[in-house]
Amino acid sequence: MVVDRRIWKERFSHWFREVLDRAEIIDYRYPVKGCGVWLPYGFKIRNNVLAILRRLLDDSGHEEMLFPVLIPESLFEKESAHIRSFEDESFWVTHGGSTRLDVKLALRPTSETVITPMIKLWIRSHADLPKKIYQIASIFRYETKATRPLIRVREVTTFKEAHTYHANHEDALRQVDEAIDIYREFFDELGLAYIVSKRPEWDKFAGAVSSYAFDTLLPDGRSLQIGTVHDLGQNFGKAFDVTFEKKEGEKDYVWQTSYGISERVIAALIALHGDDHGLVSPPNIAPIQAVIIPIPYKGVEAEINKSCNSVFEDLNNTEIRVKIDDRSETTPGSKYYEWELRGVPIRVEIGPRDVKEKKVTLVRRDTLERTSCDEKSVAREIGKLLASIQENLKENAVRWFNAHITKTEKLDEAKKKIGSGIVEAPWCGNEGCGIKMESLVDARVLGTDVGAGGETSANCIICGNKGKSMVRIARAY
Ligand code: 5CA
Ligand code: ZN
């Protein structure tokens, strides 16, 4: 079944807040703008998502570390493009108690200027390179655009930032490719749909040589940047004087990359998979993969309980995350409603008819289809269903996403389609045309295709001169 997102396009924003609240993901009522509380159920989702990310990074030679939150202004301002962009976007600590600090301290908005000066102490020669590290921590940004839970927050509580150091540019560029591959795999495992674009010059990360970004689409047709990968060249190496001895004996500045992911990814998976019943959790990150609900019936309570316990044991033994909801004061109907809202992939119903036939009833959350299976084969059956749900969510997300990308050479059509997704149009590559396009269609340039697929022979949609590449435009979060 394909969930038609258009049903809730208009009320997506409201739907999103309702789901976060009622499925107990985040409580956003904390009295500091842009700050929220991870509730136990949301925190479990967060942990499962981070486990995938940690595995992918650890398996490719990244080492997890943890750096300080405070950055002295003297370090922060060393890379000029970086400080220019982040100065007004940072929270500043100016006092210790009532004493004014000699050097004010920024709460890290990201950590290049925290990590690079320490790397300088640890790298001597080419033998110390490449070096790949990451941390998962809070960062703080004084966002002035409208804040929204998970999507744009001022305390980003789930910031995974990787930083890598290399002996030459080729190796750093190879790392950029590796990072893009790792993120692809990560988003694929979450069943997300995305495109990767090279950001235009005027929208690069502050201090980067080039930036590549993953964008997805939310049901309201606006794009959301869910991850970025930056080639930092030697910009920070030079600013912080990080040198190493090359094989031939001479010195060079270190080459760097950095790449980041935040809780926006969790916003994206809620938004892309959810439906009118609430959350639909991909099985691989679902805190509970199957919930067993007894349907009590006078006289057969004992048999029903016995069957529930036996199914629980079977699922538990095959490492399916399972729970029995045996609250006696709540009706089965209210339980269905609650677990659907929380997106539990499989509901197992066990009632008088089921026990009589030695069967159980299974309902899958993505399509709400009901099937029946022998009590004996329940673990194998649910294993198959979980795999099928995982697959189906991804397929639906990708199908919907692709249906909301429009290629056009006409400005009128670009204007018409921009409200519902991403528009791709021929572009000469000039910044002037890019900026003009942004104002004419009232949207943002996301960038161009990373591969060769983005080339075009059509003329620039703005100036009519020979086009170089297809540029992507969208109303962006
Ligand atoms: N140092 C680099 C690489 S870690 C860096 O900071 N890149 S970034 O600025 O692009 O941030 C990485 C990712 O964090 C972004 O792609 C975006 O998905 C997410 N992010 C940035 N700001 C916020 C915010 N205010 N709320 C939620 N997520 C954010
Ligand atoms: Zn042009």
Coordinates of C-alpha atoms and ligand atoms in Angstrom, one line a residue:
M1 CA 0.0 0.0 0.0
V2 CA 1.3 3.4 -0.9
V3 CA 0.6 6.1 1.7
D4 CA -0.5 9.2 -0.1
R5 CA 1.4 12.0 1.5
R6 CA -0.7 14.6 -0.1
I7 CA -3.4 13.9 2.4
W8 CA -1.3 15.5 5.1
K9 CA 0.9 17.8 3.1
E10 CA -0.9 20.9 4.5
R11 CA -1.0 19.7 8.0
F12 CA 2.5 18.1 8.1
S13 CA 3.8 20.6 10.7
H14 CA 1.0 19.9 13.0
W15 CA 1.1 16.1 12.4
F16 CA 4.9 16.1 13.2
R17 CA 4.4 17.9 16.5
E18 CA 1.6 15.6 17.5
V19 CA 3.6 12.5 16.8
L20 CA 6.6 13.7 18.7
D21 CA 4.4 14.5 21.7
R22 CA 2.0 11.5 21.6
A23 CA 4.5 8.8 20.7
E24 CA 6.7 10.3 23.5
I25 CA 9.8 11.1 21.4
I26 CA 10.6 14.6 22.6
D27 CA 9.1 17.0 25.1
Y28 CA 9.7 20.4 23.7
R29 CA 8.2 22.4 26.5
Y30 CA 11.5 23.3 28.1
P31 CA 11.6 27.1 28.6
V32 CA 14.7 27.7 26.5
K33 CA 14.0 28.2 22.8
G34 CA 15.4 25.4 20.6
C35 CA 15.9 23.0 23.5
G36 CA 14.0 19.8 24.2
V37 CA 14.0 16.7 26.3
W38 CA 14.5 13.2 24.9
L39 CA 11.8 11.0 26.4
P40 CA 12.5 7.3 27.1
Y41 CA 10.9 6.0 23.9
G42 CA 12.6 8.6 21.8
F43 CA 15.9 8.0 23.5
K44 CA 15.7 4.3 22.6
I45 CA 15.1 5.2 18.9
R46 CA 18.0 7.6 19.1
N47 CA 20.3 4.9 20.6
N48 CA 19.4 2.4 17.9
V49 CA 20.0 5.0 15.2
L50 CA 23.4 5.9 16.7
A51 CA 24.3 2.2 17.0
I52 CA 24.1 1.9 13.2
L53 CA 26.2 5.0 12.7
R54 CA 28.8 4.0 15.3
R55 CA 29.1 0.5 13.6
L56 CA 29.7 2.1 10.2
L57 CA 32.3 4.5 11.5
D58 CA 34.1 2.0 13.7
D59 CA 34.2 -0.6 10.9
S60 CA 35.9 1.9 8.6
G61 CA 38.7 2.9 10.9
H62 CA 37.2 5.9 12.8
E63 CA 37.9 6.2 16.5
E64 CA 35.4 7.8 18.9
M65 CA 36.7 10.5 21.2
L66 CA 35.2 13.4 23.2
F67 CA 36.4 17.0 23.2
P68 CA 35.6 20.0 25.3
V69 CA 32.6 22.2 24.8
L70 CA 34.3 25.6 25.4
I71 CA 36.3 27.3 22.7
P72 CA 38.5 30.4 23.6
E73 CA 37.8 33.2 21.1
S74 CA 41.6 33.3 20.4
L75 CA 41.3 29.8 18.8
F76 CA 37.9 30.2 17.3
E77 CA 38.9 33.2 15.3
K78 CA 42.0 31.6 13.7
E79 CA 40.3 30.5 10.5
S80 CA 38.8 33.7 9.1
A81 CA 35.9 32.3 7.0
H82 CA 35.0 30.1 9.8
I83 CA 34.7 32.8 12.5
R84 CA 33.0 35.2 10.1
S85 CA 30.2 32.7 9.6
F86 CA 29.9 31.3 13.2
E87 CA 30.5 34.4 15.3
D88 CA 26.9 35.5 15.3
E89 CA 25.7 32.0 15.4
S90 CA 27.4 31.1 18.6
F91 CA 26.5 31.4 22.3
W92 CA 29.3 33.2 24.2
V93 CA 30.3 32.7 27.8
T94 CA 31.6 36.0 29.0
H95 CA 31.6 35.5 32.8
G96 CA 32.8 33.1 35.4
G97 CA 30.6 33.8 38.3
S98 CA 30.6 37.6 38.4
T99 CA 34.1 37.9 37.0
R100 CA 34.4 39.0 33.4
L101 CA 36.6 36.5 31.5
D102 CA 39.8 37.9 29.9
V103 CA 39.1 35.7 26.8
K104 CA 35.5 35.0 26.2
L105 CA 34.5 31.4 25.4
A106 CA 32.2 30.1 22.7
L107 CA 30.0 27.0 23.2
R108 CA 31.1 24.9 20.3
P109 CA 28.8 25.3 17.2
T110 CA 31.0 22.6 15.6
S111 CA 34.5 21.5 16.5
E112 CA 37.1 22.1 13.9
T113 CA 38.7 24.8 16.1
V114 CA 38.6 22.6 19.2
I115 CA 40.1 19.5 17.5
T116 CA 42.7 21.0 15.1
P117 CA 44.9 22.5 17.9
M118 CA 45.0 19.2 19.7
I119 CA 45.7 17.3 16.5
K120 CA 48.7 19.5 16.1
L121 CA 50.2 17.9 19.2
W122 CA 49.5 14.4 18.0
I123 CA 50.8 14.5 14.4
R124 CA 54.5 14.5 13.7
S125 CA 55.0 12.7 10.4
H126 CA 53.2 11.0 7.5
A127 CA 53.3 7.8 9.5
D128 CA 50.7 9.3 11.8
L129 CA 48.3 9.9 8.8
P130 CA 45.6 9.3 7.9
K131 CA 43.9 9.9 11.2
K132 CA 40.1 9.5 11.5
I133 CA 38.2 10.5 14.6
Y134 CA 34.6 11.3 15.6
Q135 CA 32.5 12.5 18.5
I136 CA 28.8 12.4 19.3
A137 CA 28.0 15.3 21.5
S138 CA 25.9 18.4 21.9
I139 CA 26.7 21.5 19.9
F140 CA 25.0 24.9 20.3
R141 CA 23.9 27.3 17.5
Y142 CA 22.2 30.6 18.0
E143 CA 19.7 29.9 15.2
T144 CA 17.7 32.9 14.2
K145 CA 15.4 31.1 11.7
A146 CA 12.3 29.5 13.3
T147 CA 13.3 26.6 15.5
R148 CA 11.5 23.2 15.4
P149 CA 12.1 20.1 17.4
L150 CA 14.8 17.8 15.8
I151 CA 14.8 19.9 12.6
R152 CA 16.3 23.2 13.7
V153 CA 17.3 23.3 17.4
R154 CA 19.7 25.5 19.3
E155 CA 21.1 22.7 21.4
V156 CA 21.8 20.0 18.8
T157 CA 22.0 17.1 21.2
T158 CA 22.9 14.4 18.7
F159 CA 25.7 15.9 16.7
K160 CA 28.0 13.3 15.2
E161 CA 31.0 15.0 13.7
A162 CA 33.8 13.2 12.1
H163 CA 37.2 14.8 11.5
T164 CA 40.0 13.3 9.4
Y165 CA 43.6 14.2 8.6
H166 CA 45.6 13.3 5.5
A167 CA 49.0 13.6 4.0
N168 CA 47.8 14.9 0.6
H169 CA 44.7 16.2 -1.2
E170 CA 44.1 13.0 -3.1
D171 CA 43.8 11.1 0.1
A172 CA 41.4 13.7 1.6
L173 CA 39.3 13.5 -1.6
R174 CA 39.2 9.7 -1.3
Q175 CA 38.0 10.3 2.3
V176 CA 35.2 12.5 1.0
D177 CA 34.1 9.6 -1.2
E178 CA 34.3 7.2 1.7
A179 CA 32.2 9.5 3.9
I180 CA 29.6 9.9 1.2
D181 CA 29.4 6.1 0.9
I182 CA 29.1 5.6 4.7
Y183 CA 26.3 8.1 4.8
R184 CA 24.5 6.4 1.9
E185 CA 24.7 3.1 3.7
F186 CA 23.5 4.8 6.9
F187 CA 20.5 6.4 5.3
D188 CA 19.7 3.2 3.3
E189 CA 19.6 1.3 6.5
L190 CA 17.0 3.8 7.8
G191 CA 15.0 3.5 4.6
L192 CA 15.5 7.2 3.8
A193 CA 15.3 8.7 0.3
Y194 CA 17.9 11.4 -0.5
I195 CA 20.0 13.0 -3.2
V196 CA 23.7 14.1 -2.8
S197 CA 24.6 17.5 -4.2
K198 CA 27.7 19.6 -4.4
R199 CA 26.7 22.8 -2.7
P200 CA 27.3 26.0 -4.6
E201 CA 30.3 28.2 -3.8
W202 CA 28.1 30.7 -1.9
D203 CA 26.6 28.0 0.4
K204 CA 29.7 26.0 1.4
F205 CA 30.5 25.2 5.0
A206 CA 32.5 28.1 6.5
G207 CA 36.2 27.2 6.0
A208 CA 35.6 24.4 3.4
V209 CA 37.0 24.1 -0.1
S210 CA 33.9 22.2 -1.1
S211 CA 30.8 20.9 0.6
Y212 CA 28.6 18.0 -0.4
A213 CA 25.2 17.6 1.2
F214 CA 22.5 14.9 1.5
D215 CA 19.0 16.3 1.1
T216 CA 15.7 14.6 1.6
L217 CA 12.1 15.9 1.2
L218 CA 9.6 16.2 4.0
P219 CA 5.9 15.6 3.2
D220 CA 5.2 19.3 2.9
G221 CA 7.5 19.4 -0.2
R222 CA 10.4 21.2 1.6
S223 CA 13.9 19.8 1.5
L224 CA 15.9 19.0 4.6
Q225 CA 19.6 18.7 4.7
I226 CA 20.3 15.6 6.7
G227 CA 24.1 15.3 6.4
T228 CA 27.1 17.1 5.0
V229 CA 30.6 16.2 4.0
H230 CA 33.3 18.8 3.6
D231 CA 36.7 18.9 1.9
L232 CA 38.5 21.4 4.2
G233 CA 41.7 21.4 2.1
Q234 CA 44.6 22.9 4.1
N235 CA 42.5 25.8 5.4
F236 CA 42.5 24.8 9.1
G237 CA 46.0 23.1 8.8
K238 CA 47.4 26.5 7.8
A239 CA 45.4 28.5 10.3
F240 CA 46.5 26.3 13.1
D241 CA 50.0 25.6 11.8
V242 CA 49.5 21.9 11.8
T243 CA 52.5 20.4 9.9
F244 CA 53.9 17.0 9.4
E245 CA 57.1 15.5 7.9
K246 CA 56.6 14.0 4.5
K247 CA 58.3 10.8 3.3
E248 CA 60.9 13.0 1.4
G249 CA 61.6 14.8 4.7
E250 CA 60.1 18.2 3.9
K251 CA 57.2 19.7 5.8
D252 CA 53.6 20.3 4.7
Y253 CA 50.4 21.4 6.2
V254 CA 47.9 18.7 7.0
W255 CA 44.8 18.1 4.7
Q256 CA 41.4 17.8 6.4
T257 CA 37.9 16.7 5.9
S258 CA 34.9 16.8 8.2
Y259 CA 31.4 15.4 8.0
G260 CA 28.3 15.6 10.2
I261 CA 24.9 14.2 11.0
S262 CA 22.4 15.3 13.6
E263 CA 18.9 14.4 15.0
R264 CA 17.5 15.8 11.8
V265 CA 17.9 12.2 10.6
I266 CA 15.4 11.1 13.2
A267 CA 13.0 13.9 12.1
A268 CA 13.4 12.6 8.5
L269 CA 12.7 9.0 9.4
I270 CA 9.6 10.0 11.4
A271 CA 8.4 12.2 8.6
L272 CA 9.1 9.9 5.6
H273 CA 7.7 6.7 7.1
G274 CA 4.8 8.0 9.2
D275 CA 1.1 8.0 8.3
D276 CA -2.2 9.1 9.7
H277 CA -1.9 6.5 12.5
G278 CA 1.4 8.0 13.7
L279 CA 4.9 6.7 13.6
V280 CA 6.0 3.8 11.5
S281 CA 9.3 2.6 12.8
P282 CA 11.7 0.8 10.5
P283 CA 12.3 -2.6 12.2
N284 CA 16.0 -2.2 12.5
I285 CA 15.7 0.8 14.9
A286 CA 12.3 0.0 16.5
P287 CA 12.7 -0.1 20.3
I288 CA 10.0 -2.8 20.2
Q289 CA 9.7 -4.9 17.0
A290 CA 6.7 -6.9 18.0
V291 CA 4.1 -6.3 20.7
I292 CA 1.9 -9.2 21.9
I293 CA -1.6 -8.3 22.9
P294 CA -3.8 -10.8 24.6
I295 CA -7.5 -10.6 23.8
P296 CA -9.0 -11.9 27.1
Y297 CA -12.1 -14.1 27.0
K298 CA -14.0 -15.6 29.9
G299 CA -12.9 -19.1 30.6
V300 CA -9.8 -19.2 28.3
E301 CA -7.7 -16.6 30.1
A302 CA -5.1 -19.2 31.2
E303 CA -4.6 -20.6 27.8
I304 CA -4.3 -17.2 26.2
N305 CA -1.7 -16.2 28.7
K306 CA 0.2 -19.4 28.2
S307 CA 0.2 -18.9 24.4
C308 CA 1.4 -15.2 24.9
N309 CA 4.2 -16.3 27.1
S310 CA 5.3 -19.1 24.8
V311 CA 5.3 -16.7 21.8
F312 CA 7.2 -14.2 23.9
E313 CA 9.9 -16.8 24.7
D314 CA 10.2 -17.9 21.0
L315 CA 10.7 -14.3 19.8
N316 CA 13.0 -13.4 22.6
N317 CA 15.2 -16.4 21.8
T318 CA 15.5 -15.3 18.2
E319 CA 16.5 -11.8 19.4
I320 CA 13.4 -10.1 18.2
R321 CA 12.7 -7.1 20.5
V322 CA 9.4 -8.1 22.0
K323 CA 7.0 -7.0 24.7
I324 CA 3.7 -8.4 26.1
D325 CA 1.2 -5.7 26.8
D326 CA -0.8 -7.4 29.5
R327 CA -2.3 -4.3 31.2
S328 CA -5.6 -5.5 32.5
E329 CA -7.3 -2.1 32.8
T330 CA -6.7 -1.2 29.2
T331 CA -8.8 -2.6 26.3
P332 CA -7.2 -4.4 23.4
G333 CA -8.5 -1.6 21.1
S334 CA -6.7 1.1 23.1
K335 CA -3.6 -0.9 23.0
Y336 CA -3.7 -1.3 19.2
Y337 CA -4.1 2.5 19.0
E338 CA -1.1 3.2 21.3
W339 CA 1.3 0.8 19.7
E340 CA 0.3 2.0 16.2
L341 CA 1.0 5.5 17.3
R342 CA 4.5 4.4 18.4
G343 CA 5.1 2.7 15.1
V344 CA 5.8 -0.9 16.5
P345 CA 6.3 -2.9 13.3
I346 CA 4.3 -6.0 14.2
R347 CA 1.3 -6.6 16.5
V348 CA 0.6 -10.1 17.6
E349 CA -3.0 -10.7 18.7
I350 CA -3.8 -13.8 20.7
G351 CA -7.5 -14.5 21.4
P352 CA -9.8 -17.4 22.1
R353 CA -10.0 -18.5 18.4
D354 CA -6.3 -18.3 18.0
V355 CA -5.5 -20.5 21.0
K356 CA -8.2 -23.0 19.9
E357 CA -6.5 -23.3 16.5
K358 CA -3.0 -23.0 17.9
K359 CA -2.5 -19.9 15.8
V360 CA -1.7 -16.3 16.3
T361 CA -2.9 -13.2 14.4
L362 CA -0.2 -10.8 13.0
V363 CA -0.8 -7.2 11.9
R364 CA 2.0 -5.4 10.1
R365 CA 2.2 -1.7 10.8
D366 CA 3.2 -0.4 7.4
T367 CA 0.2 -1.8 5.5
L368 CA -2.0 -2.8 8.4
E369 CA -2.5 -6.2 6.7
R370 CA -3.6 -9.0 9.0
T371 CA -2.4 -12.6 8.6
S372 CA -2.6 -15.7 10.7
C373 CA 0.2 -18.1 11.4
D374 CA 0.9 -21.3 13.4
E375 CA 2.0 -20.6 16.9
K376 CA 4.9 -22.9 16.3
S377 CA 6.3 -20.9 13.3
V378 CA 5.8 -17.4 14.8
A379 CA 9.4 -16.5 15.1
R380 CA 10.3 -17.4 11.6
E381 CA 7.1 -15.7 10.2
I382 CA 7.8 -12.4 12.1
G383 CA 11.4 -12.5 11.0
K384 CA 10.2 -12.5 7.4
L385 CA 7.6 -9.8 8.0
L386 CA 10.2 -7.5 9.6
A387 CA 12.5 -7.8 6.6
S388 CA 9.5 -7.2 4.3
I389 CA 8.5 -4.0 6.2
Q390 CA 12.1 -2.7 6.2
E391 CA 12.2 -3.2 2.4
N392 CA 8.7 -1.8 1.8
L393 CA 9.3 1.4 3.8
K394 CA 12.4 2.1 1.8
E395 CA 10.7 1.4 -1.5
N396 CA 7.8 3.7 -0.7
A397 CA 10.0 6.5 0.5
V398 CA 12.1 6.3 -2.7
R399 CA 9.1 6.1 -5.0
W400 CA 7.5 9.1 -3.3
F401 CA 10.7 11.0 -3.4
N402 CA 11.4 10.3 -7.1
A403 CA 7.9 11.4 -7.9
H404 CA 8.6 14.8 -6.4
I405 CA 11.6 15.6 -8.5
T406 CA 10.8 17.5 -11.6
K407 CA 13.3 18.2 -14.5
T408 CA 12.4 21.3 -16.5
E409 CA 13.9 23.9 -18.8
K410 CA 11.0 26.3 -18.3
L411 CA 10.9 28.9 -15.5
D412 CA 7.1 28.8 -15.4
E413 CA 7.1 25.1 -14.7
A414 CA 9.9 25.5 -12.2
K415 CA 7.7 28.0 -10.3
K416 CA 4.7 25.8 -10.4
K417 CA 6.5 22.6 -9.2
I418 CA 8.7 24.2 -6.6
G419 CA 6.1 24.0 -3.9
S420 CA 5.9 20.2 -4.0
G421 CA 9.5 19.2 -4.2
I422 CA 12.8 19.5 -5.9
V423 CA 13.2 21.1 -9.4
E424 CA 16.2 20.3 -11.6
A425 CA 17.0 22.9 -14.3
P426 CA 19.9 23.6 -16.7
W427 CA 22.4 26.1 -15.3
C428 CA 25.4 27.9 -16.8
G429 CA 27.2 27.6 -13.4
N430 CA 27.4 31.4 -12.8
E431 CA 26.7 32.5 -9.3
G432 CA 24.7 35.5 -10.6
C433 CA 22.2 33.2 -12.4
G434 CA 22.1 30.9 -9.3
I435 CA 21.2 33.8 -7.0
K436 CA 18.6 35.2 -9.5
M437 CA 17.0 31.7 -9.8
E438 CA 16.7 31.6 -6.0
S439 CA 14.8 34.9 -5.9
L440 CA 12.7 34.2 -9.1
V441 CA 11.4 30.8 -7.8
D442 CA 11.6 31.8 -4.1
A443 CA 13.7 28.8 -3.2
R444 CA 17.3 27.7 -2.5
V445 CA 19.9 26.2 -4.8
L446 CA 20.8 22.8 -3.4
G447 CA 23.7 22.4 -5.8
T448 CA 24.6 20.0 -8.6
D449 CA 24.9 16.3 -9.0
V450 CA 28.1 14.8 -7.7
G451 CA 28.5 12.3 -10.5
A452 CA 28.6 12.8 -14.3
G453 CA 24.8 12.4 -14.3
G454 CA 24.3 16.2 -13.8
E455 CA 25.6 17.4 -17.1
T456 CA 23.3 19.0 -19.6
S457 CA 23.3 20.3 -23.2
A458 CA 20.3 22.6 -22.6
N459 CA 20.6 26.3 -22.1
C460 CA 20.7 28.0 -18.7
I461 CA 17.1 28.6 -17.5
I462 CA 18.0 32.1 -16.4
C463 CA 20.4 33.7 -19.0
G464 CA 19.9 31.4 -21.9
N465 CA 23.6 30.8 -22.4
K466 CA 25.0 27.3 -22.7
G467 CA 24.2 25.2 -19.7
K468 CA 26.8 23.3 -17.8
S469 CA 24.9 21.2 -15.3
M470 CA 21.5 20.6 -13.9
V471 CA 21.0 22.5 -10.8
R472 CA 18.7 21.5 -8.0
I473 CA 16.4 23.9 -6.4
A474 CA 13.9 23.5 -3.5
R475 CA 12.2 25.3 -0.7
A476 CA 14.5 24.3 2.1
Y477 CA 14.1 24.0 5.8
Ligands
5CA1 N1 31.9 20.6 11.1 C1 31.0 20.3 10.0 C2 31.0 18.8 9.8 S1 30.5 18.0 11.2 C3 29.6 20.9 10.2 O1 29.4 21.5 11.3 N2 28.8 20.8 9.2 S2 27.3 21.4 9.2 O2 27.3 22.7 9.7 O3 26.8 21.2 7.9 O4 26.4 20.5 10.2 C4 26.3 19.1 10.0 C5 24.8 18.7 9.9 O5 24.2 19.0 11.2 C6 24.0 19.4 8.9 O6 24.1 18.8 7.7 C7 22.6 19.3 9.5 O7 22.0 18.1 9.1 C8 22.8 19.3 11.0 N3 22.5 20.5 11.6 C9 23.1 21.7 11.5 N4 22.5 22.7 12.3 C10 21.5 22.1 12.9 C11 20.4 22.5 13.8 N5 20.4 23.8 14.3 N6 19.5 21.6 14.3 C12 19.6 20.3 13.8 N7 20.5 19.9 13.0 C13 21.4 20.7 12.5
ZN2 ZN 23.1 31.5 -16.6

